[in-house]
PDB file of C-alpha atoms in Angstrom:
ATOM      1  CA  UNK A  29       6.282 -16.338   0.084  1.00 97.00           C
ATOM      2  CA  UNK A  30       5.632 -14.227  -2.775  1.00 97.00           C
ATOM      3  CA  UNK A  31       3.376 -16.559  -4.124  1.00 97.00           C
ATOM      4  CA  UNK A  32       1.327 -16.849  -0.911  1.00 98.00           C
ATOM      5  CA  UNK A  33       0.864 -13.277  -0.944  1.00 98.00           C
ATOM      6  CA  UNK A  34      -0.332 -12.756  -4.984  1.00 98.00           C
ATOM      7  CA  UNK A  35      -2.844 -16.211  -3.944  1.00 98.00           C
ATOM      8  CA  UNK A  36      -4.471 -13.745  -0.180  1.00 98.00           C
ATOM      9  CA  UNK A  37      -4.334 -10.512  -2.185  1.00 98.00           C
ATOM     10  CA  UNK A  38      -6.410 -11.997  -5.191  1.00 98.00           C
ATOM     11  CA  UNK A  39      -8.696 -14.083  -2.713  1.00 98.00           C
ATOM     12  CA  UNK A  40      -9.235 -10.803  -0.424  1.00 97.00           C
ATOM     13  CA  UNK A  41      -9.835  -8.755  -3.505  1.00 96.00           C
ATOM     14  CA  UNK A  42     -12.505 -11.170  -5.380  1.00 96.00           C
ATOM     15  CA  UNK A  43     -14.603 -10.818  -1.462  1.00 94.00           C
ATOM     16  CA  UNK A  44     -13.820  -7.141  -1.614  1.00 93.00           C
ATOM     17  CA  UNK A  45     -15.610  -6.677  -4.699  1.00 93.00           C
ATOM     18  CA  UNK A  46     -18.337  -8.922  -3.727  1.00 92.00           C
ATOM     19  CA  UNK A  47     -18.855  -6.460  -1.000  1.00 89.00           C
ATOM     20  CA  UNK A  48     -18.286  -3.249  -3.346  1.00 88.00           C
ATOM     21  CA  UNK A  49     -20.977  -5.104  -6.080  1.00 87.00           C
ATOM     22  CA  UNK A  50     -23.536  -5.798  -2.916  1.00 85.00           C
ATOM     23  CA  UNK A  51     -22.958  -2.580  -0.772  1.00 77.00           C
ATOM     24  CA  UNK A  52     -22.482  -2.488   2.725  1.00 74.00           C
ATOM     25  CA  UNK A  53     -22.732   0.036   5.469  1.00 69.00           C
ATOM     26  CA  UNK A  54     -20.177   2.175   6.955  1.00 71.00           C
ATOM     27  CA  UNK A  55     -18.987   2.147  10.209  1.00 74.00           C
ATOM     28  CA  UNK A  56     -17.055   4.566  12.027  1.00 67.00           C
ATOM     29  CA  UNK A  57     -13.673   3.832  14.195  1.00 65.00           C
ATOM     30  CA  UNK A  58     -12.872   5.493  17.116  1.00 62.00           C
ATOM     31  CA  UNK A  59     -10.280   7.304  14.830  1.00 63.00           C
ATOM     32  CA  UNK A  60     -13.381   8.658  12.805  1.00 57.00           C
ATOM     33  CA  UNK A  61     -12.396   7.129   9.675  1.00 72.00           C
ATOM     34  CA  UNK A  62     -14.447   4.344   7.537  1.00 67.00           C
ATOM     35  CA  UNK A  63     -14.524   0.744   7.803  1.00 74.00           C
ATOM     36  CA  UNK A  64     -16.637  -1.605   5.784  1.00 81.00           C
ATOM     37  CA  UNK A  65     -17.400  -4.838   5.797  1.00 85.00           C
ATOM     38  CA  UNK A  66     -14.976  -5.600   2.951  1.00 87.00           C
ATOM     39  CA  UNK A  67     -12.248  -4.808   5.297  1.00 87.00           C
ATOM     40  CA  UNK A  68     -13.221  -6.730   7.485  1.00 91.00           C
ATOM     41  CA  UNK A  69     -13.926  -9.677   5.433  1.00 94.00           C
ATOM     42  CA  UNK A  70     -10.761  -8.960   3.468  1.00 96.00           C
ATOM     43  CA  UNK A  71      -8.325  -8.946   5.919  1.00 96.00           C
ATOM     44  CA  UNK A  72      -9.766 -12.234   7.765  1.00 97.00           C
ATOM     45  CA  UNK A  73      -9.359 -13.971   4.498  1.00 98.00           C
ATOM     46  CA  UNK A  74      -5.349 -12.637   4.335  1.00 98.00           C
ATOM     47  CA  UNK A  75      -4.341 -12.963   8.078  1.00 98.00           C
ATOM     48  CA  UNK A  76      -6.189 -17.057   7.801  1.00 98.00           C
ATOM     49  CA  UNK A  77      -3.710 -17.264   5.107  1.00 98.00           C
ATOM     50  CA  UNK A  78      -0.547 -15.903   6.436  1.00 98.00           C
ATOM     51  CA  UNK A  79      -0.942 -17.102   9.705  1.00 98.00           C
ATOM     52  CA  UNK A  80      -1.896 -21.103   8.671  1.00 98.00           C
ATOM     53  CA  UNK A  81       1.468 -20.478   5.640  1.00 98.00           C
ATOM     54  CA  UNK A  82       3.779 -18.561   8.188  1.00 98.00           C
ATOM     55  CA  UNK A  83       2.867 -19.145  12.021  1.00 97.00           C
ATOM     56  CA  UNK A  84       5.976 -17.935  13.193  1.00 96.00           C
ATOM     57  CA  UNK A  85       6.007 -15.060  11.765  1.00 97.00           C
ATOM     58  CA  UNK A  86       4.060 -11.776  13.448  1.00 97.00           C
ATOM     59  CA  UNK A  87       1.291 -10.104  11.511  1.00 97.00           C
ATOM     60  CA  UNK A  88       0.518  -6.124  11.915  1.00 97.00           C
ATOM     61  CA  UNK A  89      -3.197  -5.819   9.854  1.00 96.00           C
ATOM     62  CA  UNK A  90      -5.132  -2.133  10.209  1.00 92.00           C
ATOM     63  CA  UNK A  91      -8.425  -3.464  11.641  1.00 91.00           C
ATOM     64  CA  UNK A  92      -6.629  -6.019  14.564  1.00 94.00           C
ATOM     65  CA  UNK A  93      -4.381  -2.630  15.200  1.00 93.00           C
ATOM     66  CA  UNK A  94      -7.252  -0.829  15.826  1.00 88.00           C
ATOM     67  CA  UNK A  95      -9.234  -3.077  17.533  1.00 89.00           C
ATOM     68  CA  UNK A  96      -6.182  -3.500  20.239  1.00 90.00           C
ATOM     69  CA  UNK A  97      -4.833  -6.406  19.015  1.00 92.00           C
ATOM     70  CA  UNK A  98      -1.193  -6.368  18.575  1.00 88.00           C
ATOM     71  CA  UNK A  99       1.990  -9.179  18.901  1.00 86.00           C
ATOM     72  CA  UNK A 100       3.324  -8.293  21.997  1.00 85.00           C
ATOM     73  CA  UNK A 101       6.989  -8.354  19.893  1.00 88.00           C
ATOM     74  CA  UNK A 102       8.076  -8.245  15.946  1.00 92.00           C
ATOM     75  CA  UNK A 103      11.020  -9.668  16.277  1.00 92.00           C
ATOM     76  CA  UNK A 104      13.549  -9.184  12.850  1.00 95.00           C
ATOM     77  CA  UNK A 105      10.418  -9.972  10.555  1.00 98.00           C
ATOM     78  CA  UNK A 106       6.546  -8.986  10.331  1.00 98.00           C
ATOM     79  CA  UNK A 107       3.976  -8.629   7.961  1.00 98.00           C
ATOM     80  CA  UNK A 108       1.891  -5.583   7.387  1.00 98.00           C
ATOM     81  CA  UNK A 109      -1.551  -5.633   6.213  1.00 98.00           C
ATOM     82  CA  UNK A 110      -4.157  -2.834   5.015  1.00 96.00           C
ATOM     83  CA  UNK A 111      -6.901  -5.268   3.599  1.00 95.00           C
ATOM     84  CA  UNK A 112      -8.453  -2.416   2.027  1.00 93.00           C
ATOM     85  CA  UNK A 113      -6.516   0.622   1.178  1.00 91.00           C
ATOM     86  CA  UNK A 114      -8.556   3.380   0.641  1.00 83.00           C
ATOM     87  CA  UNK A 115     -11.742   3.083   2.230  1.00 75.00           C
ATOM     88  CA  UNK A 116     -12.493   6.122   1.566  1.00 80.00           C
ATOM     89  CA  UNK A 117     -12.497   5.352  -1.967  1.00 82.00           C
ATOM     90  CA  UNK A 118     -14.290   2.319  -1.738  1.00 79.00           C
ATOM     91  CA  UNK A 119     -16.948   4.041   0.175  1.00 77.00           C
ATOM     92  CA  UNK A 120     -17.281   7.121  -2.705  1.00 79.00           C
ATOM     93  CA  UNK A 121     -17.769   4.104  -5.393  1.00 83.00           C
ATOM     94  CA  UNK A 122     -13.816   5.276  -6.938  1.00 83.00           C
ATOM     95  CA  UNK A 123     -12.102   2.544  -8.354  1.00 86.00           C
ATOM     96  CA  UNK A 124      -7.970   2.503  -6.791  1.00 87.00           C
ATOM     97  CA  UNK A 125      -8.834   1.103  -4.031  1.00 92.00           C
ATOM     98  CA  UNK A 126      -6.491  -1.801  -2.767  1.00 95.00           C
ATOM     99  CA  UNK A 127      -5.411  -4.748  -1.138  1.00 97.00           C
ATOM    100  CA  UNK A 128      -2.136  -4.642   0.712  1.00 98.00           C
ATOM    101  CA  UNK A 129       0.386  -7.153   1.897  1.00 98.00           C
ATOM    102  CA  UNK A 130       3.943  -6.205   3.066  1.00 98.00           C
ATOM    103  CA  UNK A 131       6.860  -8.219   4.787  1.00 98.00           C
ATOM    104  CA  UNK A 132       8.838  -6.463   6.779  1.00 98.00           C
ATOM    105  CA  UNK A 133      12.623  -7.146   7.265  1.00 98.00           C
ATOM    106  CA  UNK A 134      14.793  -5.115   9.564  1.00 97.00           C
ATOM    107  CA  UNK A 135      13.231  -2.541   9.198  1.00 97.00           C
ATOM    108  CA  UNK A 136      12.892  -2.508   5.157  1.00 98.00           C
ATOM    109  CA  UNK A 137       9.605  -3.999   3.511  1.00 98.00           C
ATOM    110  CA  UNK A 138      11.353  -6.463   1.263  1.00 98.00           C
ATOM    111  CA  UNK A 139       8.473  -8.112  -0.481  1.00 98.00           C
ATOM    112  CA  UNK A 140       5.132  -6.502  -1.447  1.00 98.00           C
ATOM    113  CA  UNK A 141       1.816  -6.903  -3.414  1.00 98.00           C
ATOM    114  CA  UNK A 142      -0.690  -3.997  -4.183  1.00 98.00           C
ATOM    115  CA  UNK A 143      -4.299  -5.669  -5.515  1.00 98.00           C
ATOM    116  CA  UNK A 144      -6.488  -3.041  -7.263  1.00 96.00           C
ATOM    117  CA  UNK A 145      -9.643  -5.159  -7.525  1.00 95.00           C
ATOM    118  CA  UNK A 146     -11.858  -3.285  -9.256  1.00 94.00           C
ATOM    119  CA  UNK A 147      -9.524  -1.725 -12.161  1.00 93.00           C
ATOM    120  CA  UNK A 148      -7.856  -5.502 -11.675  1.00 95.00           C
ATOM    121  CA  UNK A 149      -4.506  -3.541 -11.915  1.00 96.00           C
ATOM    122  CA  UNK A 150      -1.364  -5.775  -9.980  1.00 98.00           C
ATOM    123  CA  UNK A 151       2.145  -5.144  -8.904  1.00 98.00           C
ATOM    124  CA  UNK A 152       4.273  -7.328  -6.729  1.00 98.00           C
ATOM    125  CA  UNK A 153       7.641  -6.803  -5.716  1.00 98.00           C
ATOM    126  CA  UNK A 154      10.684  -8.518  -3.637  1.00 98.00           C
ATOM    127  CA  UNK A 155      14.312  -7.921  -3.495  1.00 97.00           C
ATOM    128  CA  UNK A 156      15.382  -7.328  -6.830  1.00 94.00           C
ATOM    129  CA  UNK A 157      12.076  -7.643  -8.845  1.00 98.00           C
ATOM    130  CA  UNK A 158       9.433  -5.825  -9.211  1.00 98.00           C
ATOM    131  CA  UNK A 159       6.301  -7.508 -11.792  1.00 98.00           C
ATOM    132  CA  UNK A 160       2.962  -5.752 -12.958  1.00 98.00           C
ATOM    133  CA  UNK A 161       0.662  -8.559 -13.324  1.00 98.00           C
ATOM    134  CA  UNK A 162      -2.428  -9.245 -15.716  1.00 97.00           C
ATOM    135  CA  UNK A 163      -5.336 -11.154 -14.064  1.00 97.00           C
ATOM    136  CA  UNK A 164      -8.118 -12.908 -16.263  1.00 96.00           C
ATOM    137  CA  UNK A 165     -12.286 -12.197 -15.001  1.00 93.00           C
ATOM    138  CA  UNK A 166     -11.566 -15.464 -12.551  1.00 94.00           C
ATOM    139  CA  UNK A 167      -9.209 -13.695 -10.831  1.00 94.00           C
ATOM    140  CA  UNK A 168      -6.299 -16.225 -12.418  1.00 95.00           C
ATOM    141  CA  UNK A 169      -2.868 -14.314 -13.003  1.00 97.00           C
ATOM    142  CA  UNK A 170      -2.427 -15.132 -17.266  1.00 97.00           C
ATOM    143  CA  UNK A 171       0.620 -12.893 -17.368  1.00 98.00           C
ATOM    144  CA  UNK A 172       3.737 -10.892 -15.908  1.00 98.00           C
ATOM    145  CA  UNK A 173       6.209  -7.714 -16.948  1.00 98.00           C
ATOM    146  CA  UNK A 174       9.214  -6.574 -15.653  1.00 98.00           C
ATOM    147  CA  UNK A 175       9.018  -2.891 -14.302  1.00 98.00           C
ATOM    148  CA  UNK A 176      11.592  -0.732 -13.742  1.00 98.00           C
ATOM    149  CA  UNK A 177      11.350   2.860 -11.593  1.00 97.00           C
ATOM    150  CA  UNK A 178      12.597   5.661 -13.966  1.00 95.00           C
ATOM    151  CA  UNK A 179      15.452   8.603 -13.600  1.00 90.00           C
ATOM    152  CA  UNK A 180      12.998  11.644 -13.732  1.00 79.00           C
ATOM    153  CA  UNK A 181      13.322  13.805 -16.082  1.00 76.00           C
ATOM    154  CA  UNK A 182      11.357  17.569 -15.833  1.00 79.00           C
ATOM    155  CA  UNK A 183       8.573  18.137 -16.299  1.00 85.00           C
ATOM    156  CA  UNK A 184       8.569  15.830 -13.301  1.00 90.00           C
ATOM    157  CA  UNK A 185       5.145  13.762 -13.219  1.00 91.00           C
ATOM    158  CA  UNK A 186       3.901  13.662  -9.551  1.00 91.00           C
ATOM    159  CA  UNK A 187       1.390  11.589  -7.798  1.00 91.00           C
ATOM    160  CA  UNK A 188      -0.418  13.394  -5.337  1.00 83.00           C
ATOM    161  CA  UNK A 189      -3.465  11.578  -2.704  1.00 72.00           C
ATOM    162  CA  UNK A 190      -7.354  12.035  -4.059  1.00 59.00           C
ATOM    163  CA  UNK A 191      -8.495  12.150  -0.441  1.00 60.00           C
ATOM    164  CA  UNK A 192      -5.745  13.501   1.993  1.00 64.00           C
ATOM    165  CA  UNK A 193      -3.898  16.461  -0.070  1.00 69.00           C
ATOM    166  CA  UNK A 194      -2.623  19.148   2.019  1.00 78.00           C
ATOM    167  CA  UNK A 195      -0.929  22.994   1.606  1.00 85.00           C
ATOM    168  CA  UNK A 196       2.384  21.922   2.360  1.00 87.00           C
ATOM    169  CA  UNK A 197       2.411  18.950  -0.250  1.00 83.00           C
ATOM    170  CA  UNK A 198       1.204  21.431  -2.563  1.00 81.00           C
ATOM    171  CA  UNK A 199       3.868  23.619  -2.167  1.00 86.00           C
ATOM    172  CA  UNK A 200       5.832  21.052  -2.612  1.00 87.00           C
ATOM    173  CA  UNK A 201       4.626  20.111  -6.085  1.00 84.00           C
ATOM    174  CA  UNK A 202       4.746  24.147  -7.005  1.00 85.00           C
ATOM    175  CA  UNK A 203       8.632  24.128  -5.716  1.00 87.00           C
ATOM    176  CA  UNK A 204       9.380  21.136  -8.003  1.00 84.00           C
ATOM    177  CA  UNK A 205       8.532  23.424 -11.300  1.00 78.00           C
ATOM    178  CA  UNK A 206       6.571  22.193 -14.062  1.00 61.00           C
ATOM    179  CA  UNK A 207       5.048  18.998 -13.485  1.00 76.00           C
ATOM    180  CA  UNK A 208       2.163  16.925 -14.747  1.00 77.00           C
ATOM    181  CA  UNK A 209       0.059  15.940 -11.546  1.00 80.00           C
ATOM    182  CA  UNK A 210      -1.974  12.761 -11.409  1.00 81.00           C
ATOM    183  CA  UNK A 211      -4.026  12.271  -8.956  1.00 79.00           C
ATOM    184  CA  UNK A 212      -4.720   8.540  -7.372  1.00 83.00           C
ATOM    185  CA  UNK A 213      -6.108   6.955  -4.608  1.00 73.00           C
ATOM    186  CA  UNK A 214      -4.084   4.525  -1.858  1.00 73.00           C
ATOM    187  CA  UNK A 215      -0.963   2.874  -2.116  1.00 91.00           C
ATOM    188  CA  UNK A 216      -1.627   2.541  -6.171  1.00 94.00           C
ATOM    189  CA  UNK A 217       0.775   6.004  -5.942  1.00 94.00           C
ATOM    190  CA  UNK A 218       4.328   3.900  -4.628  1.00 97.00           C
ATOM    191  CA  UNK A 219       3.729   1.694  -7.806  1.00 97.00           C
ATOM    192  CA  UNK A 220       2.939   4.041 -10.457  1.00 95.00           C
ATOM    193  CA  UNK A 221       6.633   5.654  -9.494  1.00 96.00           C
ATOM    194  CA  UNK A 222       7.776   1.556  -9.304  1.00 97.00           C
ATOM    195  CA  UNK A 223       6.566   1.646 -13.107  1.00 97.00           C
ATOM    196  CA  UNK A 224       7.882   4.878 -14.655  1.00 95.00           C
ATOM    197  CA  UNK A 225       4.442   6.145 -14.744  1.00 94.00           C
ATOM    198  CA  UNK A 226       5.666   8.823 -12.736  1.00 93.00           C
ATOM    199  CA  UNK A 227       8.621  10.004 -10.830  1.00 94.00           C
ATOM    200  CA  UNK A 228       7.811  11.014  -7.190  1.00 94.00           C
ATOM    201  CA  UNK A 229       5.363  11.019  -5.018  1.00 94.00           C
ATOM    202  CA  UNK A 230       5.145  13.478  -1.950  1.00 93.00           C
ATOM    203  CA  UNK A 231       3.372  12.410   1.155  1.00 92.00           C
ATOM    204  CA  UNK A 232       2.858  15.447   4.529  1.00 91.00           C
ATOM    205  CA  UNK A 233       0.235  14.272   5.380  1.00 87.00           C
ATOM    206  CA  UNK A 234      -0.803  11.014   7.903  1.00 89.00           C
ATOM    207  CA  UNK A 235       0.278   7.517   6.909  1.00 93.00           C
ATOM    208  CA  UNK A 236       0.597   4.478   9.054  1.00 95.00           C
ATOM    209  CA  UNK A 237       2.434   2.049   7.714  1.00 97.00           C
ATOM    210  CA  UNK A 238       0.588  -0.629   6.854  1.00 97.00           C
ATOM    211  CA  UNK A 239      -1.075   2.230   4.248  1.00 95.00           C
ATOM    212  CA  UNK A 240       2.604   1.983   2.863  1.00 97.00           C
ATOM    213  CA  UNK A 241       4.589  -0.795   2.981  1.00 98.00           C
ATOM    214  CA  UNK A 242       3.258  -3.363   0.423  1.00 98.00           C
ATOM    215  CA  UNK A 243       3.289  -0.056  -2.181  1.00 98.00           C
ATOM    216  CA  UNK A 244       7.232   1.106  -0.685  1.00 98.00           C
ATOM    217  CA  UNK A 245       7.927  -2.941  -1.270  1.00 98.00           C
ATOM    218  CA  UNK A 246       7.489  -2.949  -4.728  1.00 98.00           C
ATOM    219  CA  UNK A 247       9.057   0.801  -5.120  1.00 98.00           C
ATOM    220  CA  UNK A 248      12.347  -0.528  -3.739  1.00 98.00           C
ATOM    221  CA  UNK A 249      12.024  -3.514  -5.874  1.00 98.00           C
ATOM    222  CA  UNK A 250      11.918  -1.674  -9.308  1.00 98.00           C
ATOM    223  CA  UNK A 251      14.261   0.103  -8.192  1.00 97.00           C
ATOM    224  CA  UNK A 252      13.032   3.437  -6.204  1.00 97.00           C
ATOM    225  CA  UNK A 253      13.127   4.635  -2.857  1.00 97.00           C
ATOM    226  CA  UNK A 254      11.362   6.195  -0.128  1.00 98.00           C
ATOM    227  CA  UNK A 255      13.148   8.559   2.542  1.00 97.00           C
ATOM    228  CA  UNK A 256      11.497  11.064   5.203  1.00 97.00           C
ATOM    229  CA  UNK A 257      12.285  14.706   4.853  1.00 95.00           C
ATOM    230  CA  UNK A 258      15.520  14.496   6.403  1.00 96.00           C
ATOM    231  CA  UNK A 259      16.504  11.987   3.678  1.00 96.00           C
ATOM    232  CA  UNK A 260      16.800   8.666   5.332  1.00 97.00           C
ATOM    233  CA  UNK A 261      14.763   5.834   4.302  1.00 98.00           C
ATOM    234  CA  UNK A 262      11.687   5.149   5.556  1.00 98.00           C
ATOM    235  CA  UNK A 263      11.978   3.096   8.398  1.00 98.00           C
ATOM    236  CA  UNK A 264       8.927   0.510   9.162  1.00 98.00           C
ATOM    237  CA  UNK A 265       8.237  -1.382  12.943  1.00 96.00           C
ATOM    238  CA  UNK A 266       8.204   2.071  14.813  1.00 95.00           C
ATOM    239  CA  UNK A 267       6.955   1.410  18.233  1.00 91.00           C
ATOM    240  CA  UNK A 268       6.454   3.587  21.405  1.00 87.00           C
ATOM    241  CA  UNK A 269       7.406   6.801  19.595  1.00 92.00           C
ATOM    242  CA  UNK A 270       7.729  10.246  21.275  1.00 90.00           C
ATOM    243  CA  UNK A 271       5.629  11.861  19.388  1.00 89.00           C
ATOM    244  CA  UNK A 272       3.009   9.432  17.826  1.00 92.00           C
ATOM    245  CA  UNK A 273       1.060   6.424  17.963  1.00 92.00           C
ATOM    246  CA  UNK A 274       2.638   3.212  16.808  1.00 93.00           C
ATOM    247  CA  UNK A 275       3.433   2.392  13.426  1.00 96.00           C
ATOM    248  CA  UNK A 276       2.467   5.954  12.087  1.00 96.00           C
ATOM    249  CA  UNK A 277       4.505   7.242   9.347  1.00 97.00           C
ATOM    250  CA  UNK A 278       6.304  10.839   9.396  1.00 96.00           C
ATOM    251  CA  UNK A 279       6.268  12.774   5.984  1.00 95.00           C
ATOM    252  CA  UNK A 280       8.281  11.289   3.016  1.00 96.00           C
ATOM    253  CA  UNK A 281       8.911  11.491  -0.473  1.00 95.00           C
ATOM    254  CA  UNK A 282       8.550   8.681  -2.678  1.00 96.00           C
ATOM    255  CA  UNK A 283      10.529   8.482  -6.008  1.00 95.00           C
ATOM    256  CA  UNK A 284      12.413   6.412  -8.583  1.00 95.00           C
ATOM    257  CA  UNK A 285      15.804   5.806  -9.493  1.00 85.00           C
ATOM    258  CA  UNK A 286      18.296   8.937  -9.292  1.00 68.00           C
ATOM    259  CA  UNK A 287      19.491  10.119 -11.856  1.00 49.00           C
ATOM    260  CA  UNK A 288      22.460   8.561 -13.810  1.00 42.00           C
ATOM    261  CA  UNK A 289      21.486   5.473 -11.544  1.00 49.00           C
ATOM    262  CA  UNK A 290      21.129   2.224 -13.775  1.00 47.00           C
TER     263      UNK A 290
END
């Protein structure tokens, strides 16, 4: 399955910078936020894929969602898609913009790319192992590493969101002490963490979670974890909630291993 996923995410990405070399116009969702044709195209390209590989198994993408179109059930396994994380980005001509795919087990995302087409940097993950991977100019993985999420140490290096900041993660980061802040764009955040690049990453503001689960995937994988302020881990498959839409994300803190942890 992995495989299948590193062959859509590579596909998607090579038509999402066609798009990004070309430019395109924006469109608006009812939501107010941007959507290109490169998501479009991109997640058409992915959902072909999963759907002809894996037609039993439900798939959850960010443009079908908000279009209306949604499995009526999940059932114990789904896939989550975000064809192009960080429209935004895309649309202001920044580079960490990605491709997302994300099975979802129970409840956990157990298996996870993250595509970054146009810095061509690639992490996958599943239960156990978590890879960044090198990509030649045809788009033709030539090599993989090993990662491994980190114990942090202070100063504490934190990821913090280029577009979506807010006051309270900010106070946040002040509350954590000294820390070297880097800020990045999309789900490219969940695997600098995965690769001891940096040690946490705090999200208050809105997520859905096809934004995260590919990027919590590989997290897991090297190692990490992700849990919502009340410290349990983030849950994904969250349907007819109280208090929000489906499949949107409450806060959470992303971060590696613990300390003393292996």
């Amino acid at each position: 399955m992995l495989a299948v996923f590193e062959h859509l995410a590579l596909a998607a990405g090579r038509e999402v910078m066609r798009v990004f070399r070309a430019g395109c116009a924006v469109d608006s969702k009812l939501d107010s936020s941007p959507v290109t044709e490169a998501d479009r195209e991109s997640e058409k390209i992915i959902l072909a894929g999963l759907r002809a590989a894996f037609p039993e198994i439900p798939c959850v993408a960010e443009e079908e969602a908000s279009a209306g179109i949604m499995a009526p059930g999940l059932g114990d396994a789904f896939f989550l898609i975000d064809p192009l994380d960080g429209t935004k980005e895309f649309v202001n001509r920044r580079t960490d913009f990605t491709v997302n795919i994300a099975l979802v087990r129970d409840g956990v995302p157990e298996i996870g790319v993250v595509f970054a087409p146009c810095t061509g940097r690639f992490f996958s993950g599943r239960p156990g192992k978590a890879e960044t991977i090198k990509i030649d100019d045809n788009y033709v993985i030539v090599d993989r590493q090993p990662i491994s999420a980190r114990a942090g140490m202070m100063p504490l290096t934190v990821v913090a969101s280029r577009s979506h900041n807010t006051p309270e993660t900010d106070a946040y980061i002040r509350a954590l002490g000294a820390a070297e802040i880097v800020s990045v764009g999309s789900s490219l955040k969940f695997c600098l963490v995965a690769g001891a690049e940096a040690d946490v990453y705090p999200r208050f503001g809105r997520t859905m979670e096809w934004d995260t689960a590919a990027g919590d995937a590989v997290l897991r994988a090297a190692g990490g974890m992700t849990r919502t302020l009340d410290g349990a881990p983030l849950a994904y498959g969250k349907r007819n909630q109280s208090d929000d839409e489906d499949f949107a994300n409450p806060h959470f803190i992303a971060s590696g291993k613990a300390a003393g942890s292996g």
